Amino acid sequence: MALSVLTSLEPSCRTALLVMHSNEGTVLCPFFSKCDGLLIIDPESGSREFRAKEQDTAEAMCDLILKAGVHRLVLGFIGGPAARKLRAAGIDIRLGSGAVAVEDLVIGFNDLPAA
């Protein structure tokens, strides 16, 4: 069977970041379920999409991330149960700093420490 041209053997490089909005712009949030939402950046196309969180729970945040269909996630902190749930779904979780621009976190994803 031939593969479709649209079929990709590699996971997408689209990267989700848990972010909060501040006077300085959008920055990485240090708290898992307390962030404003999920910023999804596709480094290949340059597209950015923000998805606001609906509830302040770890379970709701996990669901938001899973529904986004990303395979890469950058955040400031994640608890054990949430990390296990996301890893089981095939998401590569990395730790970043709010002192670094979100675009730079996406570009340097492979150099970030695993969560």
mmCIF file with all atom_site columns, C-alpha atoms in Angstrom:
data_model
loop_
_atom_site.group_PDB
_atom_site.id
_atom_site.type_symbol
_atom_site.label_atom_id
_atom_site.label_alt_id
_atom_site.label_comp_id
_atom_site.label_asym_id
_atom_site.label_entity_id
_atom_site.label_seq_id
_atom_site.pdbx_PDB_ins_code
_atom_site.Cartn_x
_atom_site.Cartn_y
_atom_site.Cartn_z
_atom_site.occupancy
_atom_site.B_iso_or_equiv
_atom_site.pdbx_formal_charge
_atom_site.auth_seq_id
_atom_site.auth_comp_id
_atom_site.auth_asym_id
_atom_site.auth_atom_id
_atom_site.pdbx_PDB_model_num
ATOM 1   C CA . MET A 1 1   ? 0.000   0.000  0.000  1.00 0.00 ? 1   MET A CA 1
ATOM 2   C CA . ALA A 1 2   ? 1.404   3.421  -0.964 1.00 0.00 ? 2   ALA A CA 1
ATOM 3   C CA . LEU A 1 3   ? 1.567   6.213  1.572  1.00 0.00 ? 3   LEU A CA 1
ATOM 4   C CA . SER A 1 4   ? -0.447  9.328  0.869  1.00 0.00 ? 4   SER A CA 1
ATOM 5   C CA . VAL A 1 5   ? 1.501   12.519 0.248  1.00 0.00 ? 5   VAL A CA 1
ATOM 6   C CA . LEU A 1 6   ? -0.326  13.953 3.271  1.00 0.00 ? 6   LEU A CA 1
ATOM 7   C CA . THR A 1 7   ? 0.809   11.132 5.537  1.00 0.00 ? 7   THR A CA 1
ATOM 8   C CA . SER A 1 8   ? 3.755   12.040 7.730  1.00 0.00 ? 8   SER A CA 1
ATOM 9   C CA . LEU A 1 9   ? 5.974   9.445  9.347  1.00 0.00 ? 9   LEU A CA 1
ATOM 10  C CA . GLU A 1 10  ? 7.336   12.034 11.778 1.00 0.00 ? 10  GLU A CA 1
ATOM 11  C CA . PRO A 1 11  ? 5.230   13.671 14.490 1.00 0.00 ? 11  PRO A CA 1
ATOM 12  C CA . SER A 1 12  ? 4.442   17.306 13.864 1.00 0.00 ? 12  SER A CA 1
ATOM 13  C CA . CYS A 1 13  ? 6.853   19.896 15.218 1.00 0.00 ? 13  CYS A CA 1
ATOM 14  C CA . ARG A 1 14  ? 3.873   21.886 16.462 1.00 0.00 ? 14  ARG A CA 1
ATOM 15  C CA . THR A 1 15  ? 4.720   22.733 20.037 1.00 0.00 ? 15  THR A CA 1
ATOM 16  C CA . ALA A 1 16  ? 2.345   23.656 22.840 1.00 0.00 ? 16  ALA A CA 1
ATOM 17  C CA . LEU A 1 17  ? 3.379   25.932 25.693 1.00 0.00 ? 17  LEU A CA 1
ATOM 18  C CA . LEU A 1 18  ? 1.473   26.644 28.893 1.00 0.00 ? 18  LEU A CA 1
ATOM 19  C CA . VAL A 1 19  ? 1.400   30.431 29.000 1.00 0.00 ? 19  VAL A CA 1
ATOM 20  C CA . MET A 1 20  ? 0.122   33.461 30.841 1.00 0.00 ? 20  MET A CA 1
ATOM 21  C CA . HIS A 1 21  ? -0.386  36.952 29.537 1.00 0.00 ? 21  HIS A CA 1
ATOM 22  C CA . SER A 1 22  ? 1.459   39.825 31.200 1.00 0.00 ? 22  SER A CA 1
ATOM 23  C CA . ASN A 1 23  ? 2.347   43.439 30.457 1.00 0.00 ? 23  ASN A CA 1
ATOM 24  C CA . GLU A 1 24  ? 5.456   42.109 28.690 1.00 0.00 ? 24  GLU A CA 1
ATOM 25  C CA . GLY A 1 25  ? 3.392   39.833 26.418 1.00 0.00 ? 25  GLY A CA 1
ATOM 26  C CA . THR A 1 26  ? 2.909   36.088 26.429 1.00 0.00 ? 26  THR A CA 1
ATOM 27  C CA . VAL A 1 27  ? 5.291   34.208 28.722 1.00 0.00 ? 27  VAL A CA 1
ATOM 28  C CA . LEU A 1 28  ? 5.712   30.635 29.906 1.00 0.00 ? 28  LEU A CA 1
ATOM 29  C CA . CYS A 1 29  ? 3.636   29.993 33.033 1.00 0.00 ? 29  CYS A CA 1
ATOM 30  C CA . PRO A 1 30  ? 5.329   28.474 36.100 1.00 0.00 ? 30  PRO A CA 1
ATOM 31  C CA . PHE A 1 31  ? 2.119   26.724 37.276 1.00 0.00 ? 31  PHE A CA 1
ATOM 32  C CA . PHE A 1 32  ? 0.499   23.821 35.431 1.00 0.00 ? 32  PHE A CA 1
ATOM 33  C CA . SER A 1 33  ? -3.225  24.411 35.927 1.00 0.00 ? 33  SER A CA 1
ATOM 34  C CA . LYS A 1 34  ? -3.065  28.117 36.791 1.00 0.00 ? 34  LYS A CA 1
ATOM 35  C CA . CYS A 1 35  ? -1.945  29.366 33.380 1.00 0.00 ? 35  CYS A CA 1
ATOM 36  C CA . ASP A 1 36  ? -4.171  31.352 31.022 1.00 0.00 ? 36  ASP A CA 1
ATOM 37  C CA . GLY A 1 37  ? -4.093  28.657 28.384 1.00 0.00 ? 37  GLY A CA 1
ATOM 38  C CA . LEU A 1 38  ? -2.197  26.826 25.703 1.00 0.00 ? 38  LEU A CA 1
ATOM 39  C CA . LEU A 1 39  ? -0.185  28.531 22.970 1.00 0.00 ? 39  LEU A CA 1
ATOM 40  C CA . ILE A 1 40  ? 0.489   26.302 19.971 1.00 0.00 ? 40  ILE A CA 1
ATOM 41  C CA . ILE A 1 41  ? 3.319   27.321 17.665 1.00 0.00 ? 41  ILE A CA 1
ATOM 42  C CA . ASP A 1 42  ? 4.204   25.603 14.419 1.00 0.00 ? 42  ASP A CA 1
ATOM 43  C CA . PRO A 1 43  ? 7.863   26.448 13.742 1.00 0.00 ? 43  PRO A CA 1
ATOM 44  C CA . GLU A 1 44  ? 7.570   25.270 10.136 1.00 0.00 ? 44  GLU A CA 1
ATOM 45  C CA . SER A 1 45  ? 4.709   27.584 9.134  1.00 0.00 ? 45  SER A CA 1
ATOM 46  C CA . GLY A 1 46  ? 5.111   30.244 11.835 1.00 0.00 ? 46  GLY A CA 1
ATOM 47  C CA . SER A 1 47  ? 1.459   29.894 12.843 1.00 0.00 ? 47  SER A CA 1
ATOM 48  C CA . ARG A 1 48  ? 0.376   30.629 16.421 1.00 0.00 ? 48  ARG A CA 1
ATOM 49  C CA . GLU A 1 49  ? -2.885  29.598 18.040 1.00 0.00 ? 49  GLU A CA 1
ATOM 50  C CA . PHE A 1 50  ? -4.041  30.334 21.595 1.00 0.00 ? 50  PHE A CA 1
ATOM 51  C CA . ARG A 1 51  ? -6.557  28.091 23.370 1.00 0.00 ? 51  ARG A CA 1
ATOM 52  C CA . ALA A 1 52  ? -7.883  29.459 26.645 1.00 0.00 ? 52  ALA A CA 1
ATOM 53  C CA . LYS A 1 53  ? -8.300  27.101 29.562 1.00 0.00 ? 53  LYS A CA 1
ATOM 54  C CA . GLU A 1 54  ? -11.796 26.523 30.852 1.00 0.00 ? 54  GLU A CA 1
ATOM 55  C CA . GLN A 1 55  ? -11.108 25.225 34.369 1.00 0.00 ? 55  GLN A CA 1
ATOM 56  C CA . ASP A 1 56  ? -8.348  25.487 36.989 1.00 0.00 ? 56  ASP A CA 1
ATOM 57  C CA . THR A 1 57  ? -7.728  21.761 37.355 1.00 0.00 ? 57  THR A CA 1
ATOM 58  C CA . ALA A 1 58  ? -4.856  19.551 36.254 1.00 0.00 ? 58  ALA A CA 1
ATOM 59  C CA . GLU A 1 59  ? -7.314  17.154 34.618 1.00 0.00 ? 59  GLU A CA 1
ATOM 60  C CA . ALA A 1 60  ? -8.888  19.932 32.531 1.00 0.00 ? 60  ALA A CA 1
ATOM 61  C CA . MET A 1 61  ? -5.441  21.163 31.478 1.00 0.00 ? 61  MET A CA 1
ATOM 62  C CA . CYS A 1 62  ? -4.427  17.636 30.430 1.00 0.00 ? 62  CYS A CA 1
ATOM 63  C CA . ASP A 1 63  ? -7.631  17.356 28.384 1.00 0.00 ? 63  ASP A CA 1
ATOM 64  C CA . LEU A 1 64  ? -6.936  20.699 26.673 1.00 0.00 ? 64  LEU A CA 1
ATOM 65  C CA . ILE A 1 65  ? -3.415  19.563 25.763 1.00 0.00 ? 65  ILE A CA 1
ATOM 66  C CA . LEU A 1 66  ? -4.605  16.176 24.494 1.00 0.00 ? 66  LEU A CA 1
ATOM 67  C CA . LYS A 1 67  ? -7.357  17.751 22.378 1.00 0.00 ? 67  LYS A CA 1
ATOM 68  C CA . ALA A 1 68  ? -4.761  20.034 20.756 1.00 0.00 ? 68  ALA A CA 1
ATOM 69  C CA . GLY A 1 69  ? -3.132  16.984 19.150 1.00 0.00 ? 69  GLY A CA 1
ATOM 70  C CA . VAL A 1 70  ? 0.440   18.117 19.781 1.00 0.00 ? 70  VAL A CA 1
ATOM 71  C CA . HIS A 1 71  ? 3.386   15.831 20.523 1.00 0.00 ? 71  HIS A CA 1
ATOM 72  C CA . ARG A 1 72  ? 5.654   18.453 22.114 1.00 0.00 ? 72  ARG A CA 1
ATOM 73  C CA . LEU A 1 73  ? 4.931   20.470 25.276 1.00 0.00 ? 73  LEU A CA 1
ATOM 74  C CA . VAL A 1 74  ? 6.935   23.112 27.133 1.00 0.00 ? 74  VAL A CA 1
ATOM 75  C CA . LEU A 1 75  ? 5.966   24.189 30.627 1.00 0.00 ? 75  LEU A CA 1
ATOM 76  C CA . GLY A 1 76  ? 7.381   25.504 33.881 1.00 0.00 ? 76  GLY A CA 1
ATOM 77  C CA . PHE A 1 77  ? 6.118   22.722 36.161 1.00 0.00 ? 77  PHE A CA 1
ATOM 78  C CA . ILE A 1 78  ? 4.025   19.553 35.993 1.00 0.00 ? 78  ILE A CA 1
ATOM 79  C CA . GLY A 1 79  ? 2.947   17.155 38.734 1.00 0.00 ? 79  GLY A CA 1
ATOM 80  C CA . GLY A 1 80  ? 3.510   13.403 38.547 1.00 0.00 ? 80  GLY A CA 1
ATOM 81  C CA . PRO A 1 81  ? -0.017  12.227 37.651 1.00 0.00 ? 81  PRO A CA 1
ATOM 82  C CA . ALA A 1 82  ? -0.428  14.794 34.857 1.00 0.00 ? 82  ALA A CA 1
ATOM 83  C CA . ALA A 1 83  ? 3.056   14.031 33.495 1.00 0.00 ? 83  ALA A CA 1
ATOM 84  C CA . ARG A 1 84  ? 2.326   10.297 33.426 1.00 0.00 ? 84  ARG A CA 1
ATOM 85  C CA . LYS A 1 85  ? -0.998  10.849 31.630 1.00 0.00 ? 85  LYS A CA 1
ATOM 86  C CA . LEU A 1 86  ? 0.548   13.063 28.950 1.00 0.00 ? 86  LEU A CA 1
ATOM 87  C CA . ARG A 1 87  ? 3.620   10.862 28.465 1.00 0.00 ? 87  ARG A CA 1
ATOM 88  C CA . ALA A 1 88  ? 1.342   7.820  28.066 1.00 0.00 ? 88  ALA A CA 1
ATOM 89  C CA . ALA A 1 89  ? -0.352  9.721  25.220 1.00 0.00 ? 89  ALA A CA 1
ATOM 90  C CA . GLY A 1 90  ? 3.032   10.151 23.496 1.00 0.00 ? 90  GLY A CA 1
ATOM 91  C CA . ILE A 1 91  ? 3.737   13.772 24.425 1.00 0.00 ? 91  ILE A CA 1
ATOM 92  C CA . ASP A 1 92  ? 7.374   14.822 24.852 1.00 0.00 ? 92  ASP A CA 1
ATOM 93  C CA . ILE A 1 93  ? 7.358   17.173 27.885 1.00 0.00 ? 93  ILE A CA 1
ATOM 94  C CA . ARG A 1 94  ? 10.170  19.670 28.441 1.00 0.00 ? 94  ARG A CA 1
ATOM 95  C CA . LEU A 1 95  ? 10.841  22.258 31.148 1.00 0.00 ? 95  LEU A CA 1
ATOM 96  C CA . GLY A 1 96  ? 11.388  25.878 30.202 1.00 0.00 ? 96  GLY A CA 1
ATOM 97  C CA . SER A 1 97  ? 11.860  29.247 31.859 1.00 0.00 ? 97  SER A CA 1
ATOM 98  C CA . GLY A 1 98  ? 9.525   32.229 31.806 1.00 0.00 ? 98  GLY A CA 1
ATOM 99  C CA . ALA A 1 99  ? 12.617  34.394 31.311 1.00 0.00 ? 99  ALA A CA 1
ATOM 100 C CA . VAL A 1 100 ? 13.010  33.009 27.773 1.00 0.00 ? 100 VAL A CA 1
ATOM 101 C CA . ALA A 1 101 ? 10.813  34.106 24.850 1.00 0.00 ? 101 ALA A CA 1
ATOM 102 C CA . VAL A 1 102 ? 8.235   31.483 23.883 1.00 0.00 ? 102 VAL A CA 1
ATOM 103 C CA . GLU A 1 103 ? 9.547   31.427 20.301 1.00 0.00 ? 103 GLU A CA 1
ATOM 104 C CA . ASP A 1 104 ? 13.056  30.651 21.578 1.00 0.00 ? 104 ASP A CA 1
ATOM 105 C CA . LEU A 1 105 ? 11.688  27.815 23.730 1.00 0.00 ? 105 LEU A CA 1
ATOM 106 C CA . VAL A 1 106 ? 10.124  26.261 20.646 1.00 0.00 ? 106 VAL A CA 1
ATOM 107 C CA . ILE A 1 107 ? 13.284  26.661 18.565 1.00 0.00 ? 107 ILE A CA 1
ATOM 108 C CA . GLY A 1 108 ? 15.434  25.192 21.360 1.00 0.00 ? 108 GLY A CA 1
ATOM 109 C CA . PHE A 1 109 ? 12.962  22.442 22.296 1.00 0.00 ? 109 PHE A CA 1
ATOM 110 C CA . ASN A 1 110 ? 15.444  19.581 21.864 1.00 0.00 ? 110 ASN A CA 1
ATOM 111 C CA . ASP A 1 111 ? 17.923  21.275 24.223 1.00 0.00 ? 111 ASP A CA 1
ATOM 112 C CA . LEU A 1 112 ? 15.400  21.714 27.056 1.00 0.00 ? 112 LEU A CA 1
ATOM 113 C CA . PRO A 1 113 ? 15.470  19.245 29.974 1.00 0.00 ? 113 PRO A CA 1
ATOM 114 C CA . ALA A 1 114 ? 12.793  16.563 30.030 1.00 0.00 ? 114 ALA A CA 1
ATOM 115 C CA . ALA A 1 115 ? 10.121  16.952 32.681 1.00 0.00 ? 115 ALA A CA 1
#
